[in-house]
């Protein structure tokens, strides 16, 4: 699928297979939800006009059920509900710049940023904490969890 099929933008930065078998794609023009029914393609484009805080999507990550974490270039994170096509913000103000990586581990969402290092969002509370790395690294790109559930950057 591409712009000729109705995709908002051909530059896709993140994709996730939704719970209903749709593909949710993050672009620099918002998100595109791609469905195929038989031979018919259907694309629904959602952006700032639909409540998305920032159109430039860096990453999409499952949050459980029909909900997905959306990492944005300038406006932090939000939750997208694919069943309702709605967006909601966590209970804090984002002031940490561009997000480069997300990792959902238990009740914590780990956030790697370009200039503010590693952050930890407690998903059970509206709390965002800075995590000091051993080498004072501020530009976090990859985040990984190993078999022992240890976080690697």
mmCIF file with all atom_site columns, C-alpha atoms in Angstrom:
data_model
loop_
_atom_site.group_PDB
_atom_site.id
_atom_site.type_symbol
_atom_site.label_atom_id
_atom_site.label_alt_id
_atom_site.label_comp_id
_atom_site.label_asym_id
_atom_site.label_entity_id
_atom_site.label_seq_id
_atom_site.pdbx_PDB_ins_code
_atom_site.Cartn_x
_atom_site.Cartn_y
_atom_site.Cartn_z
_atom_site.occupancy
_atom_site.B_iso_or_equiv
_atom_site.pdbx_formal_charge
_atom_site.auth_seq_id
_atom_site.auth_comp_id
_atom_site.auth_asym_id
_atom_site.auth_atom_id
_atom_site.pdbx_PDB_model_num
ATOM 1   C CA . UNK A 1 1   ? 0.000   0.000   0.000  1.00 0.00 ? 1   UNK A CA 1
ATOM 2   C CA . UNK A 1 2   ? 1.161   3.493   -0.748 1.00 0.00 ? 2   UNK A CA 1
ATOM 3   C CA . UNK A 1 3   ? -0.118  7.018   -1.370 1.00 0.00 ? 3   UNK A CA 1
ATOM 4   C CA . UNK A 1 4   ? -1.896  5.844   -4.540 1.00 0.00 ? 4   UNK A CA 1
ATOM 5   C CA . UNK A 1 5   ? -3.963  3.488   -2.336 1.00 0.00 ? 5   UNK A CA 1
ATOM 6   C CA . UNK A 1 6   ? -4.821  6.283   0.120  1.00 0.00 ? 6   UNK A CA 1
ATOM 7   C CA . UNK A 1 7   ? -1.891  6.109   2.530  1.00 0.00 ? 7   UNK A CA 1
ATOM 8   C CA . UNK A 1 8   ? -1.238  9.604   3.902  1.00 0.00 ? 8   UNK A CA 1
ATOM 9   C CA . UNK A 1 9   ? 2.516   9.362   3.323  1.00 0.00 ? 9   UNK A CA 1
ATOM 10  C CA . UNK A 1 10  ? 4.929   6.823   1.793  1.00 0.00 ? 10  UNK A CA 1
ATOM 11  C CA . UNK A 1 11  ? 7.534   7.335   4.550  1.00 0.00 ? 11  UNK A CA 1
ATOM 12  C CA . UNK A 1 12  ? 6.503   4.803   7.208  1.00 0.00 ? 12  UNK A CA 1
ATOM 13  C CA . UNK A 1 13  ? 8.546   4.858   10.422 1.00 0.00 ? 13  UNK A CA 1
ATOM 14  C CA . UNK A 1 14  ? 6.728   2.226   12.464 1.00 0.00 ? 14  UNK A CA 1
ATOM 15  C CA . UNK A 1 15  ? 4.140   -0.498  11.892 1.00 0.00 ? 15  UNK A CA 1
ATOM 16  C CA . UNK A 1 16  ? 2.252   -2.841  14.167 1.00 0.00 ? 16  UNK A CA 1
ATOM 17  C CA . UNK A 1 17  ? -0.229  -5.628  13.472 1.00 0.00 ? 17  UNK A CA 1
ATOM 18  C CA . UNK A 1 18  ? -3.411  -4.744  15.362 1.00 0.00 ? 18  UNK A CA 1
ATOM 19  C CA . UNK A 1 19  ? -5.556  -7.092  17.397 1.00 0.00 ? 19  UNK A CA 1
ATOM 20  C CA . UNK A 1 20  ? -8.116  -7.173  14.562 1.00 0.00 ? 20  UNK A CA 1
ATOM 21  C CA . UNK A 1 21  ? -5.467  -7.886  11.877 1.00 0.00 ? 21  UNK A CA 1
ATOM 22  C CA . UNK A 1 22  ? -5.324  -4.289  10.641 1.00 0.00 ? 22  UNK A CA 1
ATOM 23  C CA . UNK A 1 23  ? -1.886  -2.784  10.094 1.00 0.00 ? 23  UNK A CA 1
ATOM 24  C CA . UNK A 1 24  ? -1.326  0.499   11.915 1.00 0.00 ? 24  UNK A CA 1
ATOM 25  C CA . UNK A 1 25  ? 1.414   2.545   10.247 1.00 0.00 ? 25  UNK A CA 1
ATOM 26  C CA . UNK A 1 26  ? 3.103   5.618   11.695 1.00 0.00 ? 26  UNK A CA 1
ATOM 27  C CA . UNK A 1 27  ? 4.214   8.296   9.229  1.00 0.00 ? 27  UNK A CA 1
ATOM 28  C CA . UNK A 1 28  ? 5.218   11.952  9.397  1.00 0.00 ? 28  UNK A CA 1
ATOM 29  C CA . UNK A 1 29  ? 1.583   12.785  8.573  1.00 0.00 ? 29  UNK A CA 1
ATOM 30  C CA . UNK A 1 30  ? -0.039  10.796  11.409 1.00 0.00 ? 30  UNK A CA 1
ATOM 31  C CA . UNK A 1 31  ? -1.205  7.196   11.471 1.00 0.00 ? 31  UNK A CA 1
ATOM 32  C CA . UNK A 1 32  ? -2.772  5.128   8.725  1.00 0.00 ? 32  UNK A CA 1
ATOM 33  C CA . UNK A 1 33  ? -4.904  2.098   9.531  1.00 0.00 ? 33  UNK A CA 1
ATOM 34  C CA . UNK A 1 34  ? -4.782  -0.400  6.672  1.00 0.00 ? 34  UNK A CA 1
ATOM 35  C CA . UNK A 1 35  ? -7.406  -3.124  6.259  1.00 0.00 ? 35  UNK A CA 1
ATOM 36  C CA . UNK A 1 36  ? -7.904  -5.689  3.528  1.00 0.00 ? 36  UNK A CA 1
ATOM 37  C CA . UNK A 1 37  ? -11.254 -7.395  3.088  1.00 0.00 ? 37  UNK A CA 1
ATOM 38  C CA . UNK A 1 38  ? -11.099 -9.876  0.228  1.00 0.00 ? 38  UNK A CA 1
ATOM 39  C CA . UNK A 1 39  ? -9.556  -7.848  -2.569 1.00 0.00 ? 39  UNK A CA 1
ATOM 40  C CA . UNK A 1 40  ? -10.674 -4.464  -1.188 1.00 0.00 ? 40  UNK A CA 1
ATOM 41  C CA . UNK A 1 41  ? -8.140  -2.167  0.500  1.00 0.00 ? 41  UNK A CA 1
ATOM 42  C CA . UNK A 1 42  ? -9.355  0.335   3.061  1.00 0.00 ? 42  UNK A CA 1
ATOM 43  C CA . UNK A 1 43  ? -7.102  2.982   4.577  1.00 0.00 ? 43  UNK A CA 1
ATOM 44  C CA . UNK A 1 44  ? -8.173  5.293   7.387  1.00 0.00 ? 44  UNK A CA 1
ATOM 45  C CA . UNK A 1 45  ? -5.835  8.224   8.024  1.00 0.00 ? 45  UNK A CA 1
ATOM 46  C CA . UNK A 1 46  ? -5.810  9.937   11.418 1.00 0.00 ? 46  UNK A CA 1
ATOM 47  C CA . UNK A 1 47  ? -3.834  13.038  12.370 1.00 0.00 ? 47  UNK A CA 1
ATOM 48  C CA . UNK A 1 48  ? -3.947  16.217  14.406 1.00 0.00 ? 48  UNK A CA 1
ATOM 49  C CA . UNK A 1 49  ? -7.423  17.019  13.056 1.00 0.00 ? 49  UNK A CA 1
ATOM 50  C CA . UNK A 1 50  ? -8.578  13.811  14.804 1.00 0.00 ? 50  UNK A CA 1
ATOM 51  C CA . UNK A 1 51  ? -6.924  14.520  18.157 1.00 0.00 ? 51  UNK A CA 1
ATOM 52  C CA . UNK A 1 52  ? -3.408  13.164  17.544 1.00 0.00 ? 52  UNK A CA 1
ATOM 53  C CA . UNK A 1 53  ? -1.086  15.591  19.403 1.00 0.00 ? 53  UNK A CA 1
ATOM 54  C CA . UNK A 1 54  ? 1.767   15.408  16.836 1.00 0.00 ? 54  UNK A CA 1
ATOM 55  C CA . UNK A 1 55  ? 1.611   14.087  13.263 1.00 0.00 ? 55  UNK A CA 1
ATOM 56  C CA . UNK A 1 56  ? 5.229   12.853  13.207 1.00 0.00 ? 56  UNK A CA 1
ATOM 57  C CA . UNK A 1 57  ? 5.056   9.295   14.549 1.00 0.00 ? 57  UNK A CA 1
ATOM 58  C CA . UNK A 1 58  ? 8.328   7.704   15.652 1.00 0.00 ? 58  UNK A CA 1
ATOM 59  C CA . UNK A 1 59  ? 7.053   4.406   17.049 1.00 0.00 ? 59  UNK A CA 1
ATOM 60  C CA . UNK A 1 60  ? 3.901   2.374   17.729 1.00 0.00 ? 60  UNK A CA 1
ATOM 61  C CA . UNK A 1 61  ? 3.837   -0.264  20.465 1.00 0.00 ? 61  UNK A CA 1
ATOM 62  C CA . UNK A 1 62  ? 1.000   -2.513  21.717 1.00 0.00 ? 62  UNK A CA 1
ATOM 63  C CA . UNK A 1 63  ? -0.371  -1.435  25.107 1.00 0.00 ? 63  UNK A CA 1
ATOM 64  C CA . UNK A 1 64  ? -2.935  -4.231  25.512 1.00 0.00 ? 64  UNK A CA 1
ATOM 65  C CA . UNK A 1 65  ? -6.289  -4.995  23.931 1.00 0.00 ? 65  UNK A CA 1
ATOM 66  C CA . UNK A 1 66  ? -7.101  -2.464  21.243 1.00 0.00 ? 66  UNK A CA 1
ATOM 67  C CA . UNK A 1 67  ? -4.759  0.178   22.698 1.00 0.00 ? 67  UNK A CA 1
ATOM 68  C CA . UNK A 1 68  ? -1.349  1.238   21.399 1.00 0.00 ? 68  UNK A CA 1
ATOM 69  C CA . UNK A 1 69  ? 1.373   3.538   22.676 1.00 0.00 ? 69  UNK A CA 1
ATOM 70  C CA . UNK A 1 70  ? 2.228   6.192   20.103 1.00 0.00 ? 70  UNK A CA 1
ATOM 71  C CA . UNK A 1 71  ? 5.648   7.882   20.363 1.00 0.00 ? 71  UNK A CA 1
ATOM 72  C CA . UNK A 1 72  ? 5.853   11.242  18.644 1.00 0.00 ? 72  UNK A CA 1
ATOM 73  C CA . UNK A 1 73  ? 8.684   13.506  17.580 1.00 0.00 ? 73  UNK A CA 1
ATOM 74  C CA . UNK A 1 74  ? 7.743   16.588  19.608 1.00 0.00 ? 74  UNK A CA 1
ATOM 75  C CA . UNK A 1 75  ? 4.725   15.837  21.807 1.00 0.00 ? 75  UNK A CA 1
ATOM 76  C CA . UNK A 1 76  ? 5.841   12.750  23.738 1.00 0.00 ? 76  UNK A CA 1
ATOM 77  C CA . UNK A 1 77  ? 3.510   9.791   24.020 1.00 0.00 ? 77  UNK A CA 1
ATOM 78  C CA . UNK A 1 78  ? -0.192  9.123   23.784 1.00 0.00 ? 78  UNK A CA 1
ATOM 79  C CA . UNK A 1 79  ? -2.496  6.117   23.757 1.00 0.00 ? 79  UNK A CA 1
ATOM 80  C CA . UNK A 1 80  ? -4.423  5.254   20.601 1.00 0.00 ? 80  UNK A CA 1
ATOM 81  C CA . UNK A 1 81  ? -7.555  3.130   20.952 1.00 0.00 ? 81  UNK A CA 1
ATOM 82  C CA . UNK A 1 82  ? -7.974  1.298   17.641 1.00 0.00 ? 82  UNK A CA 1
ATOM 83  C CA . UNK A 1 83  ? -11.521 0.182   18.465 1.00 0.00 ? 83  UNK A CA 1
ATOM 84  C CA . UNK A 1 84  ? -12.730 3.766   19.040 1.00 0.00 ? 84  UNK A CA 1
ATOM 85  C CA . UNK A 1 85  ? -10.167 5.645   16.897 1.00 0.00 ? 85  UNK A CA 1
ATOM 86  C CA . UNK A 1 86  ? -9.463  7.996   19.802 1.00 0.00 ? 86  UNK A CA 1
ATOM 87  C CA . UNK A 1 87  ? -6.304  9.391   21.362 1.00 0.00 ? 87  UNK A CA 1
ATOM 88  C CA . UNK A 1 88  ? -5.635  10.084  25.032 1.00 0.00 ? 88  UNK A CA 1
ATOM 89  C CA . UNK A 1 89  ? -2.678  11.611  26.849 1.00 0.00 ? 89  UNK A CA 1
ATOM 90  C CA . UNK A 1 90  ? -1.002  10.287  29.982 1.00 0.00 ? 90  UNK A CA 1
ATOM 91  C CA . UNK A 1 91  ? -1.403  12.542  33.004 1.00 0.00 ? 91  UNK A CA 1
ATOM 92  C CA . UNK A 1 92  ? 1.854   14.483  32.647 1.00 0.00 ? 92  UNK A CA 1
ATOM 93  C CA . UNK A 1 93  ? 3.255   17.259  30.486 1.00 0.00 ? 93  UNK A CA 1
ATOM 94  C CA . UNK A 1 94  ? 5.927   16.187  27.994 1.00 0.00 ? 94  UNK A CA 1
ATOM 95  C CA . UNK A 1 95  ? 9.115   18.291  27.999 1.00 0.00 ? 95  UNK A CA 1
ATOM 96  C CA . UNK A 1 96  ? 11.719  15.717  26.976 1.00 0.00 ? 96  UNK A CA 1
ATOM 97  C CA . UNK A 1 97  ? 12.045  16.189  23.208 1.00 0.00 ? 97  UNK A CA 1
ATOM 98  C CA . UNK A 1 98  ? 12.057  13.549  20.501 1.00 0.00 ? 98  UNK A CA 1
ATOM 99  C CA . UNK A 1 99  ? 11.410  9.905   21.343 1.00 0.00 ? 99  UNK A CA 1
ATOM 100 C CA . UNK A 1 100 ? 13.686  7.361   19.679 1.00 0.00 ? 100 UNK A CA 1
ATOM 101 C CA . UNK A 1 101 ? 12.632  4.122   21.408 1.00 0.00 ? 101 UNK A CA 1
ATOM 102 C CA . UNK A 1 102 ? 9.859   2.551   23.512 1.00 0.00 ? 102 UNK A CA 1
ATOM 103 C CA . UNK A 1 103 ? 9.743   -0.669  25.486 1.00 0.00 ? 103 UNK A CA 1
ATOM 104 C CA . UNK A 1 104 ? 6.700   -1.855  27.444 1.00 0.00 ? 104 UNK A CA 1
ATOM 105 C CA . UNK A 1 105 ? 7.720   -4.023  30.415 1.00 0.00 ? 105 UNK A CA 1
ATOM 106 C CA . UNK A 1 106 ? 5.042   -4.950  32.928 1.00 0.00 ? 106 UNK A CA 1
ATOM 107 C CA . UNK A 1 107 ? 3.635   -1.765  34.477 1.00 0.00 ? 107 UNK A CA 1
ATOM 108 C CA . UNK A 1 108 ? 6.437   0.394   33.059 1.00 0.00 ? 108 UNK A CA 1
ATOM 109 C CA . UNK A 1 109 ? 6.892   2.074   29.716 1.00 0.00 ? 109 UNK A CA 1
ATOM 110 C CA . UNK A 1 110 ? 10.580  2.782   29.102 1.00 0.00 ? 110 UNK A CA 1
ATOM 111 C CA . UNK A 1 111 ? 11.227  5.750   26.819 1.00 0.00 ? 111 UNK A CA 1
ATOM 112 C CA . UNK A 1 112 ? 14.516  6.475   25.064 1.00 0.00 ? 112 UNK A CA 1
ATOM 113 C CA . UNK A 1 113 ? 14.852  10.105  24.038 1.00 0.00 ? 113 UNK A CA 1
ATOM 114 C CA . UNK A 1 114 ? 17.240  11.983  21.797 1.00 0.00 ? 114 UNK A CA 1
ATOM 115 C CA . UNK A 1 115 ? 18.364  14.584  24.350 1.00 0.00 ? 115 UNK A CA 1
ATOM 116 C CA . UNK A 1 116 ? 16.996  13.629  27.784 1.00 0.00 ? 116 UNK A CA 1
ATOM 117 C CA . UNK A 1 117 ? 18.255  10.066  28.107 1.00 0.00 ? 117 UNK A CA 1
ATOM 118 C CA . UNK A 1 118 ? 16.141  7.254   29.476 1.00 0.00 ? 118 UNK A CA 1
ATOM 119 C CA . UNK A 1 119 ? 12.744  7.871   31.080 1.00 0.00 ? 119 UNK A CA 1
ATOM 120 C CA . UNK A 1 120 ? 10.389  5.490   32.869 1.00 0.00 ? 120 UNK A CA 1
ATOM 121 C CA . UNK A 1 121 ? 6.628   5.980   32.827 1.00 0.00 ? 121 UNK A CA 1
ATOM 122 C CA . UNK A 1 122 ? 4.650   4.077   35.442 1.00 0.00 ? 122 UNK A CA 1
ATOM 123 C CA . UNK A 1 123 ? 1.563   3.014   33.494 1.00 0.00 ? 123 UNK A CA 1
ATOM 124 C CA . UNK A 1 124 ? -0.413  2.498   36.712 1.00 0.00 ? 124 UNK A CA 1
ATOM 125 C CA . UNK A 1 125 ? 0.100   6.153   37.703 1.00 0.00 ? 125 UNK A CA 1
ATOM 126 C CA . UNK A 1 126 ? 0.596   9.418   35.858 1.00 0.00 ? 126 UNK A CA 1
ATOM 127 C CA . UNK A 1 127 ? 4.282   9.472   36.687 1.00 0.00 ? 127 UNK A CA 1
ATOM 128 C CA . UNK A 1 128 ? 7.379   10.038  34.556 1.00 0.00 ? 128 UNK A CA 1
ATOM 129 C CA . UNK A 1 129 ? 10.854  9.560   36.030 1.00 0.00 ? 129 UNK A CA 1
ATOM 130 C CA . UNK A 1 130 ? 14.303  10.200  34.624 1.00 0.00 ? 130 UNK A CA 1
ATOM 131 C CA . UNK A 1 131 ? 16.703  7.259   34.867 1.00 0.00 ? 131 UNK A CA 1
ATOM 132 C CA . UNK A 1 132 ? 20.393  8.079   35.178 1.00 0.00 ? 132 UNK A CA 1
ATOM 133 C CA . UNK A 1 133 ? 22.508  5.794   32.999 1.00 0.00 ? 133 UNK A CA 1
ATOM 134 C CA . UNK A 1 134 ? 25.936  4.644   34.122 1.00 0.00 ? 134 UNK A CA 1
ATOM 135 C CA . UNK A 1 135 ? 27.631  6.482   31.253 1.00 0.00 ? 135 UNK A CA 1
ATOM 136 C CA . UNK A 1 136 ? 25.363  9.594   31.301 1.00 0.00 ? 136 UNK A CA 1
ATOM 137 C CA . UNK A 1 137 ? 24.136  8.751   27.799 1.00 0.00 ? 137 UNK A CA 1
ATOM 138 C CA . UNK A 1 138 ? 21.526  11.268  26.626 1.00 0.00 ? 138 UNK A CA 1
ATOM 139 C CA . UNK A 1 139 ? 20.709  9.974   23.109 1.00 0.00 ? 139 UNK A CA 1
ATOM 140 C CA . UNK A 1 140 ? 18.980  6.627   23.620 1.00 0.00 ? 140 UNK A CA 1
ATOM 141 C CA . UNK A 1 141 ? 18.162  4.772   20.406 1.00 0.00 ? 141 UNK A CA 1
ATOM 142 C CA . UNK A 1 142 ? 17.700  1.014   20.951 1.00 0.00 ? 142 UNK A CA 1
ATOM 143 C CA . UNK A 1 143 ? 15.912  -0.455  23.978 1.00 0.00 ? 143 UNK A CA 1
ATOM 144 C CA . UNK A 1 144 ? 15.906  -4.203  24.553 1.00 0.00 ? 144 UNK A CA 1
ATOM 145 C CA . UNK A 1 145 ? 14.721  -6.599  27.221 1.00 0.00 ? 145 UNK A CA 1
ATOM 146 C CA . UNK A 1 146 ? 16.601  -9.877  27.651 1.00 0.00 ? 146 UNK A CA 1
ATOM 147 C CA . UNK A 1 147 ? 15.349  -13.238 28.945 1.00 0.00 ? 147 UNK A CA 1
ATOM 148 C CA . UNK A 1 148 ? 16.032  -12.203 32.546 1.00 0.00 ? 148 UNK A CA 1
ATOM 149 C CA . UNK A 1 149 ? 13.886  -9.081  31.968 1.00 0.00 ? 149 UNK A CA 1
ATOM 150 C CA . UNK A 1 150 ? 16.957  -6.837  32.162 1.00 0.00 ? 150 UNK A CA 1
ATOM 151 C CA . UNK A 1 151 ? 16.696  -3.604  30.203 1.00 0.00 ? 151 UNK A CA 1
ATOM 152 C CA . UNK A 1 152 ? 19.504  -2.915  27.717 1.00 0.00 ? 152 UNK A CA 1
ATOM 153 C CA . UNK A 1 153 ? 20.311  0.363   25.962 1.00 0.00 ? 153 UNK A CA 1
#
